Amino acid sequence: MQPSQHINGSQHNVDKELPPAKSAKTPDLEKGLAPLILRSRNSSTVIQRMRSNKEDKFIEKLAVVLSIVICIITLPFSLLCLFVVVRQFERAVILRNGQVYKNHAFGPGLIFYLPCVDSVKFLDLRTFCYAVPPQEVLTKDSLTVSVDAVVFYKIFDPILALLSVTDYKSSTHYLAATTLRNALGTRQLTEVLANRPAVSQQVFNFMKNITRDWGIEIVKVEIKDIRLPLQLQKAMAAEAESTRLANAKIIVAKAEIESTKNLQLATDILMDNPMCMQLRYLQSLQMIAGDKTHTIVFPFSSDLMKNIFI
């Protein structure tokens, strides 16, 4: 009996020492369970977020209820803080607990808000006029000019103007200055001086595409003045003066050519008929007599002198 017990005990020890054999299906099972584990984790995070959102909404509702209760308790003095007047050219955006209330702007007229949980932002819908200060611009042909412009803009969406940009006025002003510099840097000086509306339209189109996302509408952009350096003004003035003198000389030369041709044609016509010369002579005398001068010069032809003295 003892040998058999020894053998059974040794086999039992060997079974304990050997690791359990893994089945071939274990990796497949792990791959199949991995998506389930990820889904369970994601679902747990979603549940936590939903709980936090519910808690936040509950706190917000509680704050609104407490604000209403305080306003009711403090009647009629709370009526001085519950209503505000929005003028015809304004719109009011109410932020309740930091969020836009009812997703639209209020006004014009009398609006109601809770002073404890609401904050009211007023936005002017009238057209703003901004004079861009003089900008020192280097043109495409490497000439420095100073250009200033005027930009007209207005708000078409108060909520976008409040939420999309920190300060819509300063942002629009800086954008106008930089856009003007960039537009003039791609053009030569002659193009800028000769075609201001095209430069203004280029600035207008570029600003319009950007400010649309801010709730701002660009109404018009106009270049007001272009200032040139003194030396450049003198050079351009000298160039213009020389060009005008050259054109004047060309015009005078053309006029002399035309007058010579006409005199030649008139001479040919007068030589064909001698009586034409006599009529021309009498016409000249009439013109001289009409001037009431003391000295009258009578022209005589050589043929007439020969006839008199021979």
Tab-separated table of C-alpha atoms in Angstrom:
chain	number	residue	atom	x	y	z
A	1	MET	CA	0.000	0.000	0.000
A	2	GLN	CA	2.792	2.394	0.704
A	3	PRO	CA	4.392	2.266	-2.758
A	4	SER	CA	1.102	3.051	-4.402
A	5	GLN	CA	0.521	5.957	-2.091
A	6	HIS	CA	4.015	7.300	-2.901
A	7	ILE	CA	3.393	7.059	-6.608
A	8	ASN	CA	0.064	8.847	-6.348
A	9	GLY	CA	1.621	11.600	-4.268
A	10	SER	CA	4.417	12.148	-6.774
A	11	GLN	CA	1.918	12.382	-9.620
A	12	HIS	CA	-0.056	14.900	-7.603
A	13	ASN	CA	3.025	17.034	-7.095
A	14	VAL	CA	3.871	16.894	-10.805
A	15	ASP	CA	0.357	18.040	-11.653
A	16	LYS	CA	0.744	21.025	-9.331
A	17	GLU	CA	4.094	22.027	-10.833
A	18	LEU	CA	2.944	21.930	-14.463
A	19	PRO	CA	1.146	25.126	-15.679
A	20	PRO	CA	-2.331	24.738	-17.037
A	21	ALA	CA	-2.463	24.374	-20.796
A	22	LYS	CA	-3.950	27.302	-22.751
A	23	SER	CA	-6.532	26.599	-25.338
A	24	ALA	CA	-6.135	27.824	-28.913
A	25	LYS	CA	-9.353	29.883	-28.650
A	26	THR	CA	-8.103	32.231	-25.875
A	27	PRO	CA	-6.673	35.042	-28.159
A	28	ASP	CA	-9.845	35.035	-30.204
A	29	LEU	CA	-11.896	35.435	-27.089
A	30	GLU	CA	-9.718	38.349	-25.927
A	31	LYS	CA	-10.112	40.046	-29.322
A	32	GLY	CA	-13.820	39.569	-29.156
A	33	LEU	CA	-14.057	40.962	-25.638
A	34	ALA	CA	-11.896	44.045	-26.321
A	35	PRO	CA	-14.680	46.052	-28.080
A	36	LEU	CA	-17.064	45.147	-25.295
A	37	ILE	CA	-14.593	46.454	-22.704
A	38	LEU	CA	-14.115	49.723	-24.666
A	39	ARG	CA	-17.855	50.144	-25.023
A	40	SER	CA	-18.351	49.643	-21.316
A	41	ARG	CA	-15.705	52.264	-20.555
A	42	ASN	CA	-17.172	54.754	-23.035
A	43	SER	CA	-20.646	54.155	-21.698
A	44	SER	CA	-19.412	54.811	-18.172
A	45	THR	CA	-17.857	58.157	-19.221
A	46	VAL	CA	-21.037	59.125	-21.075
A	47	ILE	CA	-23.091	58.295	-17.990
A	48	GLN	CA	-20.778	60.445	-15.856
A	49	ARG	CA	-21.114	63.357	-18.281
A	50	MET	CA	-24.881	63.032	-18.341
A	51	ARG	CA	-24.942	63.042	-14.563
A	52	SER	CA	-22.755	66.163	-14.457
A	53	ASN	CA	-24.935	67.886	-17.080
A	54	LYS	CA	-28.037	67.007	-15.099
A	55	GLU	CA	-26.438	68.383	-11.959
A	56	ASP	CA	-25.452	71.592	-13.774
A	57	LYS	CA	-28.951	72.020	-15.198
A	58	PHE	CA	-30.433	71.409	-11.791
A	59	ILE	CA	-28.179	74.058	-10.228
A	60	GLU	CA	-29.045	76.533	-13.012
A	61	LYS	CA	-32.767	75.941	-12.558
A	62	LEU	CA	-32.375	76.297	-8.816
A	63	ALA	CA	-30.571	79.623	-9.281
A	64	VAL	CA	-33.354	80.883	-11.579
A	65	VAL	CA	-36.022	79.847	-9.071
A	66	LEU	CA	-34.184	81.559	-6.222
A	67	SER	CA	-33.811	84.701	-8.316
A	68	ILE	CA	-37.542	84.761	-9.042
A	69	VAL	CA	-38.324	84.236	-5.356
A	70	ILE	CA	-36.030	87.111	-4.365
A	71	CYS	CA	-37.673	89.384	-6.952
A	72	ILE	CA	-41.134	88.484	-5.624
A	73	ILE	CA	-40.068	89.092	-2.031
A	74	THR	CA	-38.542	92.491	-2.825
A	75	LEU	CA	-41.592	93.772	-4.728
A	76	PRO	CA	-42.270	96.562	-5.677
A	77	PHE	CA	-38.617	97.696	-5.444
A	78	SER	CA	-37.455	94.853	-7.679
A	79	LEU	CA	-39.512	96.287	-10.568
A	80	LEU	CA	-36.804	98.920	-10.981
A	81	CYS	CA	-34.315	96.157	-11.885
A	82	LEU	CA	-36.527	93.681	-13.740
A	83	PHE	CA	-37.222	95.752	-16.865
A	84	VAL	CA	-34.917	97.547	-19.252
A	85	VAL	CA	-35.637	99.617	-22.367
A	86	VAL	CA	-34.019	98.671	-25.685
A	87	ARG	CA	-33.942	101.554	-28.153
A	88	GLN	CA	-35.063	101.287	-31.776
A	89	PHE	CA	-31.533	101.083	-33.193
A	90	GLU	CA	-30.311	98.569	-30.582
A	91	ARG	CA	-30.692	94.892	-29.798
A	92	ALA	CA	-30.160	93.208	-26.433
A	93	VAL	CA	-28.634	89.762	-25.926
A	94	ILE	CA	-29.475	88.130	-22.566
A	95	LEU	CA	-26.945	85.705	-21.087
A	96	ARG	CA	-28.646	83.528	-18.476
A	97	ASN	CA	-26.088	81.670	-16.373
A	98	GLY	CA	-23.495	82.430	-19.056
A	99	GLN	CA	-25.584	81.046	-21.947
A	100	VAL	CA	-27.556	82.877	-24.626
A	101	TYR	CA	-31.189	82.982	-23.558
A	102	LYS	CA	-33.631	81.673	-26.226
A	103	ASN	CA	-30.904	81.931	-28.920
A	104	HIS	CA	-32.040	85.282	-30.278
A	105	ALA	CA	-31.693	88.986	-29.588
A	106	PHE	CA	-34.418	91.033	-27.897
A	107	GLY	CA	-35.799	94.453	-28.692
A	108	PRO	CA	-36.690	97.102	-29.435
A	109	GLY	CA	-38.965	97.995	-26.544
A	110	LEU	CA	-39.288	96.919	-22.927
A	111	ILE	CA	-37.712	93.554	-22.021
A	112	PHE	CA	-37.743	91.494	-18.818
A	113	TYR	CA	-34.690	89.879	-17.234
A	114	LEU	CA	-33.626	88.450	-13.880
A	115	PRO	CA	-30.944	90.619	-12.267
A	116	CYS	CA	-29.305	87.797	-10.296
A	117	VAL	CA	-28.701	85.274	-13.096
A	118	ASP	CA	-28.973	87.360	-16.291
A	119	SER	CA	-26.560	89.786	-17.871
A	120	VAL	CA	-27.724	92.044	-20.712
A	121	LYS	CA	-25.445	93.102	-23.581
A	122	PHE	CA	-26.566	95.965	-25.834
A	123	LEU	CA	-25.398	96.136	-29.460
A	124	ASP	CA	-25.874	99.062	-31.819
A	125	LEU	CA	-27.231	98.165	-35.278
A	126	ARG	CA	-26.465	101.523	-36.887
A	127	THR	CA	-23.735	101.926	-39.497
A	128	PHE	CA	-20.321	102.724	-38.041
A	129	CYS	CA	-17.841	104.953	-39.852
A	130	TYR	CA	-14.155	104.275	-39.228
A	131	ALA	CA	-11.400	106.455	-40.670
A	132	VAL	CA	-8.348	104.274	-41.227
A	133	PRO	CA	-5.257	106.226	-40.122
A	134	PRO	CA	-2.584	106.927	-42.778
A	135	GLN	CA	-0.727	103.738	-43.655
A	136	GLU	CA	2.847	103.790	-44.962
A	137	VAL	CA	2.660	101.311	-47.849
A	138	LEU	CA	5.380	99.982	-50.145
A	139	THR	CA	3.894	99.487	-53.611
A	140	LYS	CA	4.815	96.785	-56.093
A	141	ASP	CA	7.307	99.077	-57.856
A	142	SER	CA	9.099	99.832	-54.535
A	143	LEU	CA	7.662	103.305	-53.924
A	144	THR	CA	6.501	104.442	-50.491
A	145	VAL	CA	3.120	106.163	-50.242
A	146	SER	CA	0.831	107.117	-47.371
A	147	VAL	CA	-2.790	106.068	-47.868
A	148	ASP	CA	-5.842	106.542	-45.648
A	149	ALA	CA	-9.353	105.235	-46.195
A	150	VAL	CA	-12.871	105.166	-44.758
A	151	VAL	CA	-14.719	101.960	-43.858
A	152	PHE	CA	-18.484	101.751	-43.243
A	153	TYR	CA	-19.794	98.657	-41.431
A	154	LYS	CA	-22.737	97.501	-39.308
A	155	ILE	CA	-23.943	94.497	-37.277
A	156	PHE	CA	-26.403	92.131	-38.945
A	157	ASP	CA	-26.263	89.311	-36.343
A	158	PRO	CA	-25.911	90.510	-32.721
A	159	ILE	CA	-25.336	87.016	-31.310
A	160	LEU	CA	-22.422	86.307	-33.674
A	161	ALA	CA	-20.934	89.733	-32.976
A	162	LEU	CA	-21.040	89.004	-29.249
A	163	LEU	CA	-19.885	85.374	-29.243
A	164	SER	CA	-17.531	85.067	-32.240
A	165	VAL	CA	-15.067	87.854	-31.427
A	166	THR	CA	-13.987	89.582	-28.217
A	167	ASP	CA	-14.303	93.145	-29.558
A	168	TYR	CA	-15.886	93.450	-32.991
A	169	LYS	CA	-14.985	97.130	-33.347
A	170	SER	CA	-11.251	96.834	-32.756
A	171	SER	CA	-11.094	93.612	-34.789
A	172	THR	CA	-12.766	95.291	-37.766
A	173	HIS	CA	-10.479	98.328	-37.460
A	174	TYR	CA	-7.301	96.250	-37.409
A	175	LEU	CA	-8.566	94.126	-40.292
A	176	ALA	CA	-9.248	97.250	-42.379
A	177	ALA	CA	-5.723	98.596	-41.823
A	178	THR	CA	-3.973	95.324	-42.655
A	179	THR	CA	-6.182	94.611	-45.666
A	180	LEU	CA	-5.508	98.075	-47.074
A	181	ARG	CA	-1.759	97.567	-46.763
A	182	ASN	CA	-1.899	94.141	-48.403
A	183	ALA	CA	-4.063	95.356	-51.289
A	184	LEU	CA	-1.791	98.307	-52.097
A	185	GLY	CA	1.328	96.142	-51.853
A	186	THR	CA	0.205	94.128	-54.897
A	187	ARG	CA	-0.270	97.159	-57.184
A	188	GLN	CA	1.968	99.686	-58.858
A	189	LEU	CA	1.771	103.383	-58.038
A	190	THR	CA	0.243	104.304	-61.384
A	191	GLU	CA	-2.549	101.747	-60.848
A	192	VAL	CA	-3.266	103.100	-57.381
A	193	LEU	CA	-3.412	106.711	-58.578
A	194	ALA	CA	-5.405	106.011	-61.729
A	195	ASN	CA	-7.835	103.385	-60.439
A	196	ARG	CA	-8.824	103.997	-56.829
A	197	PRO	CA	-12.256	102.301	-57.110
A	198	ALA	CA	-10.620	98.989	-58.052
A	199	VAL	CA	-8.405	99.091	-54.946
A	200	SER	CA	-11.399	99.970	-52.772
A	201	GLN	CA	-13.400	97.083	-54.248
A	202	GLN	CA	-10.543	94.664	-53.575
A	203	VAL	CA	-10.375	95.698	-49.916
A	204	PHE	CA	-14.172	95.504	-49.659
A	205	ASN	CA	-14.366	91.953	-51.040
A	206	PHE	CA	-11.605	90.650	-48.764
A	207	MET	CA	-13.064	92.199	-45.603
A	208	LYS	CA	-16.609	91.090	-46.457
A	209	ASN	CA	-15.630	87.416	-46.580
A	210	ILE	CA	-13.914	87.533	-43.183
A	211	THR	CA	-16.326	89.689	-41.167
A	212	ARG	CA	-19.349	87.645	-42.253
A	213	ASP	CA	-18.390	85.037	-39.640
A	214	TRP	CA	-18.311	87.794	-37.003
A	215	GLY	CA	-21.845	88.983	-37.691
A	216	ILE	CA	-20.458	92.187	-39.286
A	217	GLU	CA	-21.485	93.497	-42.711
A	218	ILE	CA	-19.067	95.754	-44.607
A	219	VAL	CA	-21.170	98.420	-46.320
A	220	LYS	CA	-18.523	100.368	-48.230
A	221	VAL	CA	-14.777	101.013	-48.412
A	222	GLU	CA	-13.367	104.185	-49.964
A	223	ILE	CA	-9.769	105.416	-50.299
A	224	LYS	CA	-9.772	108.978	-49.039
A	225	ASP	CA	-6.307	110.332	-49.821
A	226	ILE	CA	-2.944	109.236	-51.231
A	227	ARG	CA	0.101	111.212	-50.086
A	228	LEU	CA	3.383	111.005	-51.984
A	229	PRO	CA	6.868	111.980	-50.736
A	230	LEU	CA	8.074	115.465	-51.703
A	231	GLN	CA	10.880	114.231	-53.944
A	232	LEU	CA	8.503	111.883	-55.745
A	233	GLN	CA	6.038	114.750	-56.234
A	234	LYS	CA	8.770	116.916	-57.808
A	235	ALA	CA	9.866	114.082	-60.095
A	236	MET	CA	6.301	113.380	-61.208
A	237	ALA	CA	5.659	117.099	-61.734
A	238	ALA	CA	8.799	117.432	-63.898
A	239	GLU	CA	7.779	114.367	-65.888
A	240	ALA	CA	4.272	115.709	-66.424
A	241	GLU	CA	5.595	119.150	-67.433
A	242	SER	CA	8.015	117.715	-69.999
A	243	THR	CA	5.255	115.524	-71.405
A	244	ARG	CA	2.938	118.511	-71.763
A	245	LEU	CA	5.640	120.613	-73.470
A	246	ALA	CA	6.338	117.819	-75.920
A	247	ASN	CA	2.637	117.465	-76.685
A	248	ALA	CA	2.333	121.266	-77.148
A	249	LYS	CA	5.211	121.345	-79.638
A	250	ILE	CA	3.690	118.473	-81.555
A	251	ILE	CA	0.334	120.270	-81.682
A	252	VAL	CA	1.977	123.525	-82.903
A	253	ALA	CA	3.905	121.665	-85.611
A	254	LYS	CA	0.742	119.953	-86.795
A	255	ALA	CA	-1.061	123.305	-86.882
A	256	GLU	CA	1.738	124.862	-88.976
A	257	ILE	CA	1.575	121.978	-91.413
A	258	GLU	CA	-2.168	122.395	-91.786
A	259	SER	CA	-1.901	126.186	-92.215
A	260	THR	CA	0.831	125.778	-94.858
A	261	LYS	CA	-1.288	123.351	-96.813
A	262	ASN	CA	-4.251	125.708	-96.675
A	263	LEU	CA	-2.157	128.689	-97.810
A	264	GLN	CA	-0.794	126.686	-100.671
A	265	LEU	CA	-4.287	125.695	-101.711
A	266	ALA	CA	-5.492	129.313	-101.441
A	267	THR	CA	-2.556	130.543	-103.563
A	268	ASP	CA	-3.352	128.076	-106.301
A	269	ILE	CA	-6.965	129.184	-106.340
A	270	LEU	CA	-6.065	132.916	-106.447
A	271	MET	CA	-3.526	132.447	-109.241
A	272	ASP	CA	-6.154	130.897	-111.475
A	273	ASN	CA	-8.225	134.131	-111.559
A	274	PRO	CA	-6.562	137.602	-111.344
A	275	MET	CA	-9.793	139.218	-110.179
A	276	CYS	CA	-9.616	137.173	-106.981
A	277	MET	CA	-6.447	139.078	-106.024
A	278	GLN	CA	-8.236	142.387	-106.552
A	279	LEU	CA	-11.149	141.283	-104.396
A	280	ARG	CA	-8.773	140.126	-101.711
A	281	TYR	CA	-7.026	143.492	-101.880
A	282	LEU	CA	-10.297	145.388	-101.396
A	283	GLN	CA	-11.279	143.112	-98.493
A	284	SER	CA	-7.982	143.871	-96.770
A	285	LEU	CA	-8.610	147.634	-97.160
A	286	GLN	CA	-12.053	147.257	-95.605
A	287	MET	CA	-10.607	145.414	-92.610
A	288	ILE	CA	-7.943	148.098	-92.101
A	289	ALA	CA	-10.442	150.947	-92.347
A	290	GLY	CA	-12.649	149.350	-89.746
A	291	ASP	CA	-9.903	149.390	-87.078
A	292	LYS	CA	-9.831	153.263	-86.986
A	293	THR	CA	-6.028	153.490	-87.099
A	294	HIS	CA	-4.022	156.589	-88.074
A	295	THR	CA	-1.629	154.749	-90.340
A	296	ILE	CA	-2.888	152.765	-93.271
A	297	VAL	CA	-0.559	150.646	-95.354
A	298	PHE	CA	-1.605	150.012	-98.943
A	299	PRO	CA	-0.032	146.944	-100.469
A	300	PHE	CA	0.951	147.251	-104.115
A	301	SER	CA	2.037	144.460	-106.336
A	302	SER	CA	5.070	144.733	-108.589
A	303	ASP	CA	2.920	144.427	-111.688
A	304	LEU	CA	0.833	147.399	-110.642
A	305	MET	CA	3.936	149.529	-110.066
A	306	LYS	CA	5.253	148.667	-113.496
A	307	ASN	CA	1.998	149.701	-115.097
A	308	ILE	CA	2.075	153.047	-113.288
A	309	PHE	CA	5.684	154.061	-114.034
A	310	ILE	CA	6.036	152.693	-117.529
